[in-house]
Backbone as a chain_set.jsonl record, in Angstrom:
{"seq": "MKKLILAVFAALFTAAPATANPPLPEDIVFDVLRNGSEFGEHIVRFERDGDLLRARTEIELQVRIGPFTVFRYEHAADEAWQDNQLLSISARTFKDGEWSRFDYDRSQSDLLPVLDAYLPSTHWRAYDTATQAILNTETGEPLDVVITELGWETFETAGGPIEARRLRMVSDLTVDLWYDAQGNWVGCEFEARGQTVRYIRR", "coords": {"N": [[0.92, -1.281, 0.116], [2.025, 1.088, 0.903], [3.967, 1.51, -1.352], [1.919, 2.079, -3.367], [0.694, 4.556, -2.793], [2.644, 6.028, -2.624], [3.493, 5.988, -5.39], [1.252, 7.114, -6.825], [1.694, 9.556, -5.88], [4.066, 10.304, -7.098], [3.336, 9.996, -9.455], [1.28, 12.29, -9.882], [2.949, 14.599, -9.394], [4.812, 14.46, -11.321], [3.673, 14.63, -13.719], [2.858, 16.102, -16.905], [2.464, 19.98, -17.252], [-0.849, 21.187, -17.932], [-1.744, 23.058, -20.856], [-1.934, 26.269, -20.726], [-4.556, 28.82, -21.763], [-3.718, 31.829, -23.241], [-3.912, 35.131, -21.368], [-7.113, 36.449, -21.667], [-7.834, 39.049, -23.959], [-8.333, 42.49, -22.874], [-11.681, 44.109, -23.322], [-12.105, 46.604, -25.823], [-13.193, 49.844, -25.935], [-13.693, 52.784, -27.786], [-14.781, 56.161, -27.977], [-15.653, 58.002, -30.725], [-14.761, 60.964, -32.405], [-15.519, 63.468, -34.615], [-13.973, 65.983, -35.998], [-13.721, 67.114, -33.451], [-16.254, 66.745, -32.392], [-19.168, 64.818, -31.054], [-19.234, 61.685, -32.629], [-19.78, 58.664, -32.709], [-19.368, 55.222, -31.973], [-16.692, 52.689, -31.251], [-16.438, 49.204, -30.741], [-14.719, 46.599, -29.335], [-14.94, 43.433, -28.51], [-14.158, 40.596, -26.278], [-14.043, 36.988, -25.996], [-13.988, 33.902, -24.427], [-14.089, 30.654, -26.063], [-14.08, 27.533, -25.585], [-10.919, 26.498, -26.483], [-10.764, 28.686, -28.215], [-10.637, 32.11, -29.256], [-12.915, 34.37, -29.266], [-13.528, 37.538, -31.33], [-15.428, 40.322, -31.648], [-16.134, 42.844, -33.126], [-17.609, 46.24, -33.533], [-18.838, 48.986, -35.129], [-20.542, 52.011, -34.97], [-21.542, 54.861, -36.539], [-22.692, 57.967, -36.76], [-24.225, 61.156, -38.309], [-26.126, 64.058, -37.416], [-28.385, 66.24, -38.475], [-30.728, 68.255, -36.495], [-33.677, 66.596, -36.573], [-33.033, 64.898, -38.528], [-31.063, 62.248, -39.785], [-27.866, 62.686, -41.718], [-25.756, 61.21, -42.244], [-24.86, 58.016, -41.81], [-23.107, 54.992, -40.688], [-22.382, 51.783, -40.16], [-20.9, 48.887, -39.018], [-19.979, 45.405, -38.513], [-17.728, 42.78, -37.354], [-16.896, 39.677, -36.52], [-14.65, 37.622, -35.662], [-12.768, 34.225, -35.28], [-10.216, 32.864, -33.615], [-7.425, 30.669, -33.228], [-4.828, 29.475, -31.623], [-3.208, 31.963, -32.589], [-4.134, 31.642, -35.232], [-6.321, 32.46, -37.841], [-9.536, 31.312, -38.006], [-11.912, 31.698, -38.654], [-13.967, 34.441, -40.243], [-16.579, 36.8, -40.174], [-18.48, 39.399, -41.633], [-20.188, 42.483, -41.708], [-21.295, 45.518, -43.421], [-22.81, 48.658, -43.294], [-22.952, 51.079, -45.587], [-22.908, 54.173, -47.552], [-25.733, 54.006, -47.889], [-26.189, 51.275, -48.072], [-26.2, 47.834, -47.498], [-23.552, 45.193, -47.149], [-22.022, 42.153, -47.166], [-19.754, 39.318, -45.89], [-18.609, 36.234, -45.611], [-16.149, 34.114, -44.128], [-14.383, 30.945, -44.092], [-12.342, 28.09, -42.773], [-13.282, 26.016, -43.631], [-13.851, 26.498, -46.357], [-11.779, 25.804, -48.725], [-10.479, 27.111, -50.861], [-10.046, 29.631, -49.679], [-8.249, 29.406, -47.722], [-5.567, 30.555, -48.398], [-6.203, 33.04, -48.181], [-7.044, 33.408, -45.493], [-4.78, 32.923, -44.098], [-2.817, 34.478, -44.97], [-3.497, 37.231, -44.437], [-3.907, 39.843, -42.08], [-6.938, 40.545, -40.237], [-8.642, 43.941, -40.897], [-9.131, 44.883, -38.393], [-7.783, 46.119, -36.289], [-7.11, 45.661, -33.7], [-5.21, 44.154, -33.065], [-1.588, 44.472, -33.102], [0.107, 45.806, -36.031], [2.779, 44.317, -38.102], [5.6, 46.178, -39.434], [6.39, 45.058, -41.748], [4.08, 44.01, -42.966], [2.231, 44.142, -46.112], [-0.004, 44.154, -47.008], [-3.405, 43.751, -45.92], [-6.536, 42.395, -44.808], [-9.492, 43.559, -45.894], [-11.971, 44.233, -44.104], [-14.354, 45.583, -44.671], [-14.832, 44.943, -47.278], [-14.083, 42.142, -47.982], [-12.078, 41.77, -49.442], [-8.288, 41.631, -50.037], [-6.201, 44.416, -49.028], [-3.852, 46.589, -50.308], [-1.21, 47.788, -48.313], [1.095, 50.343, -46.759], [3.159, 50.31, -44.166], [4.265, 52.14, -41.354], [6.749, 52.823, -38.624], [6.624, 55.092, -36.363], [7.46, 55.541, -34.021], [7.752, 55.675, -30.368], [5.706, 57.709, -27.995], [4.014, 60.326, -26.002], [0.751, 59.733, -25.28], [-2.675, 60.921, -25.067], [-5.43, 59.372, -23.336], [-8.429, 58.805, -22.251], [-8.203, 58.089, -19.591], [-5.744, 59.511, -19.001], [-2.386, 60.459, -19.814], [-0.41, 58.33, -21.736], [2.601, 56.261, -22.502], [2.676, 55.246, -25.929], [3.113, 53.21, -28.623], [3.463, 54.645, -32.089], [1.954, 53.964, -35.042], [1.884, 54.394, -38.613], [-0.493, 53.953, -41.151], [-0.986, 53.46, -44.296], [-2.957, 53.712, -47.245], [-5.807, 53.842, -48.927], [-6.807, 55.159, -47.369], [-4.998, 57.504, -44.792], [-4.009, 56.223, -41.979], [-3.587, 56.377, -38.531], [-2.255, 54.669, -35.731], [-2.272, 53.68, -32.521], [-0.64, 52.08, -30.083], [-0.276, 50.346, -26.808], [2.308, 49.781, -24.336], [1.786, 46.649, -23.575], [0.996, 46.259, -26.078], [-1.776, 46.558, -26.778], [-4.607, 47.967, -28.592], [-4.815, 51.551, -28.619], [-5.498, 53.839, -29.766], [-6.547, 56.059, -32.371], [-6.447, 57.836, -35.535], [-7.533, 59.484, -38.493], [-7.967, 61.211, -41.668], [-10.753, 61.761, -43.256], [-13.229, 62.512, -45.943], [-12.292, 65.225, -45.885], [-12.687, 65.35, -43.002], [-11.396, 65.47, -39.511], [-11.001, 62.465, -37.977], [-11.237, 60.928, -34.666], [-10.166, 58.758, -32.399], [-11.104, 58.173, -28.92], [-9.991, 56.115, -26.388], [-12.131, 54.784, -23.637]], "CA": [[-0.211, -0.101, -0.147], [2.643, 2.323, 0.936], [4.402, 2.121, -2.674], [1.013, 2.647, -4.404], [0.561, 5.778, -2.422], [4.085, 6.662, -3.375], [3.539, 5.859, -6.881], [0.405, 8.2, -7.095], [2.27, 11.1, -5.672], [5.176, 10.587, -8.003], [2.634, 10.627, -10.712], [0.963, 13.669, -9.793], [3.796, 15.556, -9.283], [5.584, 14.487, -12.745], [2.707, 14.949, -14.966], [3.151, 17.46, -17.711], [1.386, 20.645, -16.875], [-1.831, 21.552, -18.828], [-1.358, 24.355, -21.459], [-3.28, 27.216, -20.388], [-4.995, 29.592, -22.532], [-3.3, 32.914, -22.893], [-4.989, 35.804, -20.948], [-8.322, 37.402, -22.34], [-7.593, 40.358, -23.909], [-9.511, 43.368, -22.21], [-12.564, 44.755, -23.841], [-11.68, 47.976, -26.111], [-14.248, 51.156, -26.235], [-13.235, 54.228, -28.174], [-15.653, 57.072, -28.473], [-15.275, 58.447, -31.929], [-15.123, 62.254, -32.706], [-15.256, 64.207, -36.02], [-13.599, 67.527, -35.75], [-13.935, 67.49, -32.172], [-17.756, 66.611, -32.146], [-19.523, 63.305, -30.903], [-19.619, 60.787, -34.124], [-20.211, 57.597, -32.601], [-18.288, 54.599, -30.734], [-16.106, 51.809, -31.998], [-16.227, 48.605, -29.716], [-14.409, 45.289, -29.902], [-15.296, 42.863, -27.064], [-13.392, 39.428, -26.374], [-14.614, 36.247, -25.129], [-13.193, 32.643, -24.626], [-15.28, 29.378, -26.414], [-13.154, 26.493, -25.501], [-9.627, 27.002, -27.021], [-10.962, 29.644, -29.634], [-10.598, 33.387, -28.937], [-13.546, 35.089, -30.584], [-13.407, 38.963, -31.013], [-16.644, 40.989, -31.989], [-16.163, 44.477, -33.611], [-18.94, 46.913, -33.659], [-18.821, 50.073, -35.254], [-21.745, 52.722, -35.18], [-21.353, 56.17, -36.503], [-23.789, 59.016, -37.498], [-24.291, 62.562, -38.093], [-27.608, 64.308, -37.339], [-29.035, 67.555, -38.109], [-31.766, 68.214, -36.303], [-34.18, 65.173, -36.477], [-32.497, 64.217, -39.731], [-29.682, 61.595, -40.2], [-27.676, 63.032, -43.082], [-24.568, 60.332, -42.262], [-24.833, 56.595, -41.424], [-22.293, 53.939, -41.072], [-22.513, 50.663, -39.453], [-19.787, 47.54, -39.167], [-19.738, 44.499, -37.595], [-17.296, 41.674, -37.811], [-16.723, 38.087, -35.885], [-13.411, 36.75, -35.967], [-12.479, 33.131, -34.191], [-8.734, 32.497, -33.74], [-6.99, 29.436, -32.383], [-3.463, 29.605, -31.527], [-2.896, 32.589, -33.468], [-4.482, 31.42, -36.271], [-7.543, 32.825, -38.183], [-10.221, 30.197, -38.316], [-12.911, 32.13, -39.472], [-14.373, 35.825, -39.906], [-17.538, 37.072, -40.917], [-18.704, 40.977, -41.55], [-21.557, 43.075, -42.725], [-21.496, 46.694, -43.356], [-24.091, 49.557, -43.963], [-22.074, 52.061, -46.082], [-23.309, 54.689, -48.402], [-26.946, 53.673, -48.285], [-26.212, 49.721, -49.031], [-25.47, 46.746, -46.845], [-22.885, 44.084, -47.92], [-21.365, 41.036, -46.086], [-18.882, 38.23, -46.371], [-18.226, 35.106, -44.244], [-15.029, 33.16, -44.783], [-13.881, 29.911, -42.584], [-11.407, 27.183, -43.374], [-13.939, 24.869, -44.553], [-13.596, 26.738, -47.807], [-10.376, 25.557, -49.252], [-10.076, 28.269, -51.974], [-10.028, 30.662, -48.855], [-7.427, 29.32, -46.816], [-4.554, 31.413, -48.741], [-6.668, 34.478, -47.659], [-7.189, 33.747, -44.152], [-3.449, 32.569, -43.53], [-1.692, 35.653, -45.583], [-3.75, 38.584, -44.257], [-4.53, 40.24, -41.026], [-8.09, 41.507, -40.736], [-8.081, 45.329, -40.703], [-9.839, 45.368, -37.278], [-6.744, 47.121, -35.725], [-6.767, 45.388, -32.315], [-3.719, 43.303, -33.201], [-0.714, 45.48, -33.603], [0.69, 45.123, -37.313], [4.184, 44.179, -38.411], [5.98, 47.068, -40.293], [6.818, 44.51, -43.023], [2.761, 43.946, -43.713], [2.14, 44.627, -47.239], [-1.455, 43.758, -47.525], [-4.384, 43.23, -44.987], [-7.948, 41.938, -45.379], [-10.393, 44.464, -45.644], [-13.157, 43.528, -43.52], [-15.64, 46.167, -45.577], [-15.048, 44.214, -48.808], [-13.653, 40.839, -47.7], [-10.706, 41.77, -50.266], [-6.974, 42.189, -49.673], [-5.631, 46.008, -49.449], [-2.513, 46.909, -50.179], [-0.779, 48.828, -47.518], [2.118, 50.486, -46.53], [3.004, 50.608, -42.716], [5.333, 52.861, -41.022], [7.043, 52.862, -37.361], [6.741, 56.211, -35.957], [8.323, 55.606, -32.597], [7.057, 55.913, -29.157], [5.058, 59.211, -27.612], [3.001, 60.329, -25.104], [-0.547, 59.707, -26.031], [-3.817, 61.011, -24.328], [-6.665, 58.776, -23.341], [-9.293, 59.212, -20.877], [-7.847, 57.779, -18.16], [-4.422, 60.256, -18.732], [-1.58, 60.318, -20.795], [0.687, 57.049, -21.397], [3.479, 56.104, -23.763], [2.188, 54.316, -26.742], [3.787, 53.317, -29.873], [2.471, 55.018, -33.163], [2.158, 52.969, -36.422], [1.269, 54.887, -39.7], [-0.885, 52.767, -42.334], [-1.137, 54.291, -45.922], [-3.62, 52.749, -48.091], [-6.975, 54.443, -49.51], [-6.824, 56.315, -46.29], [-3.924, 57.299, -44.24], [-4.513, 55.954, -40.695], [-2.191, 56.338, -37.471], [-2.929, 53.614, -34.721], [-1.232, 53.664, -31.191], [-0.542, 50.39, -28.881], [0.539, 50.516, -25.538], [3.532, 48.704, -24.138], [1.469, 45.377, -23.879], [0.477, 45.443, -27.72], [-3.195, 47.065, -26.59], [-4.947, 49.111, -29.088], [-5.397, 52.519, -27.564], [-5.955, 55.21, -30.372], [-6.514, 55.883, -33.814], [-6.688, 59.023, -36.229], [-7.204, 59.761, -39.53], [-8.768, 62.023, -42.383], [-11.805, 61.373, -44.221], [-13.992, 63.6, -46.478], [-12.059, 66.842, -45.353], [-13.192, 65.694, -41.739], [-10.54, 64.614, -38.801], [-11.787, 61.431, -36.923], [-10.355, 60.553, -33.619], [-10.794, 57.75, -31.097], [-10.785, 58.16, -27.623], [-10.404, 55.06, -25.371], [-12.544, 54.999, -22.383]], "C": [[0.823, 1.23, -0.082], [3.295, 2.646, -0.659], [3.407, 2.385, -3.501], [0.877, 3.897, -4.094], [1.707, 6.792, -3.053], [4.042, 6.791, -4.797], [2.563, 6.884, -7.409], [0.762, 9.285, -7.021], [3.117, 11.414, -6.589], [4.54, 11.062, -9.517], [2.164, 11.904, -10.869], [1.846, 14.806, -10.139], [4.993, 15.7, -10.625], [4.654, 14.741, -13.815], [2.923, 16.266, -15.88], [1.848, 18.329, -17.378], [0.599, 20.702, -18.056], [-1.332, 23.006, -19.485], [-2.62, 25.163, -21.21], [-3.518, 28.092, -21.636], [-3.995, 31.094, -22.49], [-4.445, 33.925, -22.23], [-5.945, 36.586, -21.897], [-8.086, 38.487, -22.458], [-8.799, 41.222, -23.415], [-10.124, 43.913, -23.532], [-12.093, 46.046, -24.326], [-13.149, 48.635, -26.676], [-13.821, 52.318, -26.452], [-15.175, 54.909, -28.509], [-15.121, 57.878, -29.585], [-15.642, 59.959, -32.34], [-14.777, 62.365, -33.809], [-15.173, 65.618, -35.674], [-14.128, 68.012, -34.341], [-15.354, 67.033, -31.49], [-18.334, 65.019, -31.782], [-19.683, 62.74, -32.28], [-20.107, 59.759, -33.839], [-19.248, 56.842, -31.672], [-17.822, 53.248, -31.841], [-15.702, 50.779, -30.778], [-15.437, 47.087, -30.091], [-14.225, 44.69, -28.382], [-14.593, 41.188, -27.794], [-14.055, 38.167, -25.696], [-13.813, 34.579, -25.491], [-14.359, 31.488, -25.009], [-14.293, 28.068, -26.467], [-11.827, 27.009, -25.654], [-9.66, 28.199, -27.913], [-11.179, 30.909, -28.664], [-11.352, 33.962, -30.086], [-13.277, 36.787, -29.867], [-14.588, 39.342, -31.95], [-16.167, 42.375, -32.258], [-17.122, 45.0, -33.978], [-18.809, 48.39, -33.827], [-20.193, 50.986, -35.709], [-21.432, 54.229, -35.315], [-22.57, 56.962, -37.195], [-23.632, 60.447, -37.281], [-25.913, 62.859, -38.248], [-27.629, 65.691, -37.501], [-30.464, 67.932, -37.853], [-32.247, 66.794, -35.904], [-33.973, 64.269, -37.453], [-31.046, 63.771, -39.324], [-29.253, 61.841, -41.468], [-26.337, 61.889, -43.177], [-24.769, 58.909, -41.516], [-23.862, 55.572, -41.53], [-22.199, 53.068, -39.955], [-21.557, 49.553, -39.919], [-19.986, 46.656, -38.042], [-19.142, 43.15, -38.034], [-16.692, 40.572, -36.586], [-15.68, 37.799, -36.341], [-13.036, 35.378, -34.723], [-10.947, 33.028, -34.679], [-8.571, 31.245, -32.979], [-5.467, 29.41, -32.638], [-2.898, 30.485, -32.622], [-3.048, 32.398, -34.938], [-5.772, 31.691, -36.716], [-8.519, 31.696, -38.514], [-11.663, 30.93, -39.024], [-13.284, 33.876, -39.495], [-15.496, 36.272, -41.177], [-17.982, 38.888, -41.016], [-19.583, 41.533, -42.396], [-21.275, 44.655, -42.364], [-22.497, 47.511, -44.171], [-23.052, 50.963, -44.237], [-22.715, 52.969, -47.374], [-24.93, 54.099, -48.918], [-27.345, 52.157, -48.314], [-25.665, 49.016, -47.791], [-24.723, 45.824, -47.772], [-22.335, 43.454, -46.773], [-20.454, 40.392, -46.793], [-18.951, 37.508, -45.324], [-17.142, 34.122, -45.034], [-14.477, 32.307, -43.351], [-13.301, 29.024, -43.359], [-12.121, 26.226, -43.915], [-13.963, 25.072, -45.91], [-12.19, 26.777, -48.371], [-9.985, 26.465, -50.091], [-9.794, 29.595, -50.761], [-9.076, 30.578, -47.744], [-6.217, 30.209, -47.189], [-4.868, 32.654, -47.835], [-6.603, 34.63, -46.109], [-5.667, 33.522, -43.426], [-2.619, 33.653, -43.865], [-2.144, 36.958, -44.876], [-4.119, 38.785, -42.758], [-5.855, 40.875, -41.14], [-7.762, 43.136, -40.167], [-8.933, 45.695, -39.469], [-8.828, 46.044, -36.443], [-6.338, 46.621, -34.271], [-5.431, 44.643, -32.139], [-2.774, 44.218, -33.782], [-0.07, 44.696, -35.086], [2.08, 45.027, -37.23], [4.395, 45.548, -39.517], [6.066, 46.358, -41.649], [5.472, 44.154, -43.564], [2.667, 44.801, -45.039], [0.706, 44.721, -47.789], [-2.221, 43.249, -46.403], [-5.804, 42.689, -45.556], [-8.789, 42.978, -44.891], [-11.742, 43.981, -45.412], [-14.397, 44.421, -44.029], [-15.954, 45.222, -46.633], [-14.722, 42.627, -48.73], [-12.198, 40.554, -48.957], [-9.622, 42.164, -49.846], [-6.782, 43.695, -50.097], [-4.524, 45.927, -49.227], [-1.932, 48.017, -49.073], [0.553, 49.236, -47.239], [2.164, 51.074, -44.87], [4.58, 51.103, -42.113], [5.611, 53.035, -39.388], [7.113, 54.518, -37.207], [7.143, 56.661, -34.648], [7.071, 55.74, -31.419], [6.796, 57.38, -28.799], [4.192, 59.235, -26.591], [1.551, 60.539, -25.879], [-1.652, 60.004, -25.144], [-4.706, 60.12, -24.715], [-7.374, 59.254, -22.381], [-9.117, 59.097, -19.809], [-6.436, 58.519, -17.76], [-3.557, 60.245, -19.609], [-0.721, 59.003, -20.497], [1.524, 57.08, -22.583], [2.971, 55.089, -24.535], [3.24, 54.533, -27.832], [2.742, 53.537, -31.149], [3.08, 54.308, -34.375], [1.177, 54.043, -37.585], [0.923, 53.791, -40.821], [-1.477, 53.729, -43.303], [-1.851, 53.137, -46.645], [-4.559, 53.907, -49.161], [-7.058, 55.371, -48.477], [-5.449, 56.234, -45.527], [-4.493, 57.126, -42.79], [-3.288, 55.757, -39.696], [-3.142, 55.724, -36.594], [-1.653, 53.94, -33.704], [-1.523, 52.414, -30.486], [0.081, 50.973, -27.855], [1.391, 49.508, -25.274], [3.316, 47.094, -23.95], [0.859, 44.968, -25.212], [-0.99, 45.923, -27.583], [-3.292, 48.11, -27.503], [-5.262, 50.444, -28.475], [-5.771, 53.803, -28.152], [-5.829, 54.903, -31.979], [-6.86, 57.39, -34.229], [-6.793, 58.834, -37.518], [-8.368, 60.701, -40.429], [-9.538, 61.437, -43.008], [-12.74, 62.322, -44.785], [-13.892, 64.802, -45.726], [-12.227, 66.666, -43.956], [-11.746, 64.684, -40.763], [-11.311, 63.662, -37.729], [-10.635, 61.043, -36.243], [-10.922, 59.495, -32.601], [-9.948, 57.931, -29.835], [-11.129, 56.986, -26.815], [-11.045, 55.57, -24.117], [-12.06, 54.541, -21.485]], "O": [[0.623, 2.23, -0.772], [3.191, 3.766, -1.16], [3.762, 2.965, -4.528], [0.91, 4.639, -5.075], [1.658, 7.851, -3.679], [4.589, 7.75, -5.341], [2.92, 7.544, -8.384], [0.394, 10.141, -7.825], [3.152, 12.564, -7.028], [4.891, 11.911, -10.336], [2.512, 12.62, -11.808], [1.605, 15.719, -10.929], [5.758, 16.634, -10.864], [5.125, 15.114, -14.89], [3.147, 17.367, -15.377], [0.695, 17.919, -17.244], [1.088, 20.365, -19.134], [-0.712, 23.874, -18.871], [-3.812, 24.909, -21.382], [-2.664, 28.07, -22.521], [-3.546, 31.308, -21.364], [-5.644, 33.719, -22.419], [-5.508, 37.286, -22.81], [-8.025, 39.212, -21.466], [-9.973, 40.858, -23.485], [-9.484, 44.147, -24.557], [-11.631, 46.78, -23.452], [-13.936, 48.172, -27.501], [-13.523, 53.03, -25.493], [-16.205, 54.419, -28.972], [-14.067, 58.472, -29.36], [-16.822, 60.18, -32.61], [-13.89, 61.653, -34.28], [-16.068, 66.301, -35.178], [-14.79, 69.029, -34.133], [-15.525, 66.976, -30.273], [-17.79, 64.08, -32.363], [-20.319, 63.421, -33.085], [-21.061, 59.489, -34.569], [-18.513, 57.381, -30.844], [-18.393, 52.915, -32.88], [-14.894, 51.14, -29.923], [-15.669, 46.558, -31.178], [-13.639, 45.187, -27.42], [-14.51, 40.749, -28.941], [-14.693, 38.455, -24.684], [-13.252, 34.242, -26.534], [-15.399, 31.416, -24.355], [-13.814, 27.731, -27.55], [-11.532, 27.986, -24.965], [-8.604, 28.676, -28.327], [-11.734, 30.837, -27.568], [-10.994, 34.107, -31.255], [-13.013, 37.183, -28.732], [-14.724, 38.701, -32.992], [-15.773, 42.985, -31.264], [-17.76, 44.395, -34.84], [-18.676, 49.083, -32.818], [-20.824, 50.666, -36.716], [-21.083, 54.849, -34.311], [-23.262, 56.485, -38.095], [-23.05, 60.933, -36.312], [-26.729, 62.216, -38.908], [-26.95, 66.387, -36.747], [-31.308, 67.952, -38.749], [-31.625, 65.994, -35.205], [-34.456, 63.137, -37.471], [-30.155, 64.437, -38.794], [-29.922, 61.42, -42.411], [-25.909, 61.731, -44.32], [-24.81, 59.051, -40.294], [-23.744, 55.179, -42.691], [-21.954, 53.527, -38.839], [-21.434, 49.321, -41.121], [-20.132, 47.012, -36.873], [-19.721, 42.426, -38.844], [-15.931, 41.064, -35.754], [-15.628, 37.669, -37.564], [-13.048, 35.575, -33.508], [-10.563, 33.096, -35.847], [-9.426, 30.815, -32.205], [-4.985, 29.332, -33.768], [-2.205, 29.984, -33.508], [-2.271, 32.877, -35.764], [-6.616, 31.16, -35.994], [-8.165, 31.067, -39.511], [-12.261, 30.396, -39.958], [-12.741, 34.533, -38.607], [-15.436, 36.191, -42.404], [-17.516, 39.522, -40.069], [-19.769, 41.208, -43.569], [-21.061, 45.011, -41.205], [-22.927, 47.254, -45.295], [-22.538, 51.671, -43.371], [-23.048, 52.246, -48.313], [-25.219, 53.827, -50.083], [-28.497, 51.773, -48.517], [-24.777, 49.534, -47.115], [-25.079, 45.633, -48.935], [-22.175, 43.971, -45.667], [-20.21, 40.619, -47.978], [-19.286, 37.934, -44.219], [-17.242, 33.571, -46.13], [-14.254, 32.673, -42.197], [-13.578, 28.999, -44.559], [-11.562, 25.516, -44.751], [-14.069, 24.126, -46.69], [-11.56, 27.833, -48.423], [-8.77, 26.64, -49.997], [-9.242, 30.588, -51.234], [-9.009, 31.468, -46.897], [-5.723, 30.721, -46.184], [-4.112, 33.168, -47.011], [-6.229, 35.647, -45.526], [-5.461, 33.937, -42.286], [-1.664, 33.866, -43.118], [-1.272, 37.806, -44.688], [-4.66, 37.827, -42.205], [-6.019, 41.704, -42.036], [-6.939, 43.47, -39.316], [-9.461, 46.807, -39.482], [-9.443, 46.768, -35.66], [-5.356, 47.103, -33.706], [-4.757, 44.628, -31.11], [-3.033, 44.752, -34.86], [0.162, 43.499, -35.25], [2.645, 45.627, -36.316], [3.502, 45.886, -40.294], [5.827, 47.02, -42.66], [5.53, 43.932, -44.773], [2.981, 45.992, -45.053], [0.375, 45.277, -48.836], [-1.739, 42.265, -45.843], [-6.016, 42.624, -46.767], [-8.853, 43.292, -43.703], [-12.492, 43.462, -46.239], [-15.506, 43.947, -43.782], [-17.076, 44.773, -46.869], [-15.249, 41.929, -49.596], [-11.58, 39.52, -49.211], [-9.711, 43.178, -49.154], [-7.096, 44.151, -51.196], [-4.02, 45.377, -48.247], [-2.377, 49.161, -49.156], [1.358, 48.346, -47.513], [1.462, 51.978, -44.417], [5.678, 50.599, -42.349], [4.616, 53.421, -38.775], [7.737, 55.13, -38.074], [7.175, 57.819, -34.234], [5.858, 55.864, -31.586], [7.559, 58.244, -29.23], [3.603, 58.206, -26.262], [1.318, 61.302, -26.816], [-1.653, 59.201, -24.211], [-4.966, 59.874, -25.893], [-6.929, 60.142, -21.654], [-9.665, 59.778, -18.943], [-5.925, 58.364, -16.651], [-4.118, 59.88, -20.642], [-0.386, 58.638, -19.37], [1.261, 57.79, -23.554], [2.769, 54.007, -23.984], [3.975, 55.504, -28.011], [1.662, 52.971, -31.321], [4.265, 54.114, -34.645], [0.007, 54.365, -37.382], [1.716, 52.978, -41.298], [-2.306, 54.607, -43.063], [-1.495, 51.959, -46.67], [-4.026, 54.643, -49.993], [-7.431, 56.5, -48.794], [-4.789, 55.195, -45.534], [-5.411, 57.866, -42.433], [-2.255, 55.142, -39.962], [-4.349, 55.956, -36.527], [-0.506, 54.305, -33.965], [-2.63, 51.881, -30.405], [0.849, 51.932, -27.932], [1.313, 48.429, -25.861], [4.247, 46.3, -24.086], [0.379, 43.875, -25.512], [-1.585, 45.565, -28.599], [-2.491, 49.045, -27.507], [-6.175, 50.358, -27.654], [-6.235, 54.732, -27.491], [-5.295, 53.986, -32.602], [-7.458, 58.123, -33.441], [-6.095, 57.9, -37.913], [-9.493, 60.893, -39.968], [-9.12, 60.38, -43.482], [-13.136, 63.113, -43.929], [-14.791, 65.375, -45.11], [-11.98, 67.699, -43.334], [-11.25, 63.621, -41.135], [-12.061, 64.064, -36.84], [-9.504, 60.846, -36.687], [-12.057, 59.527, -32.124], [-8.731, 57.888, -29.657], [-12.3, 56.752, -26.517], [-10.644, 56.594, -23.562], [-12.495, 54.782, -20.359]]}, "num_chains": 1, "name": "protein.A"}
């Protein structure tokens, strides 16, 4: 009996540890300003589903004049990741008065090169400066980009100033993106239709 007990303890203490999932990213919530005025919000929420990481992006922007809505934009994207591999992505967009959508997953063999080659344009994962194209989540098509490292700088957030890494992405728009020391997305700014759009993280 004593030998059996010792064998059980030996097995317990020498067993290989279970692989733990990485920490769940913190939800991202931005207030979006247009020329300093309220424009809408951009939210990215995360959850674990077994060994999958699911990320849902929701963007709602609008401009009202009195009781009339003169501009409206909506976008939602759902991503499923496993071990840093994109398993599926679906997105729908309301832009210029029309809805569009796409659904990609790894069961569609012709889409494997797309899912393997391109990061989605949801921005919550910091881009490498060697990146030459990303997956445009409005269109479902690759988008050529040039990404430049602009270095570290003090960046204002709703919670106060922080040190953040600034990247510039040039494509059909020029977008500046900021990430903190842990790689979390903390800011965004770009020009569109002659307006300055700025993200302030809550």
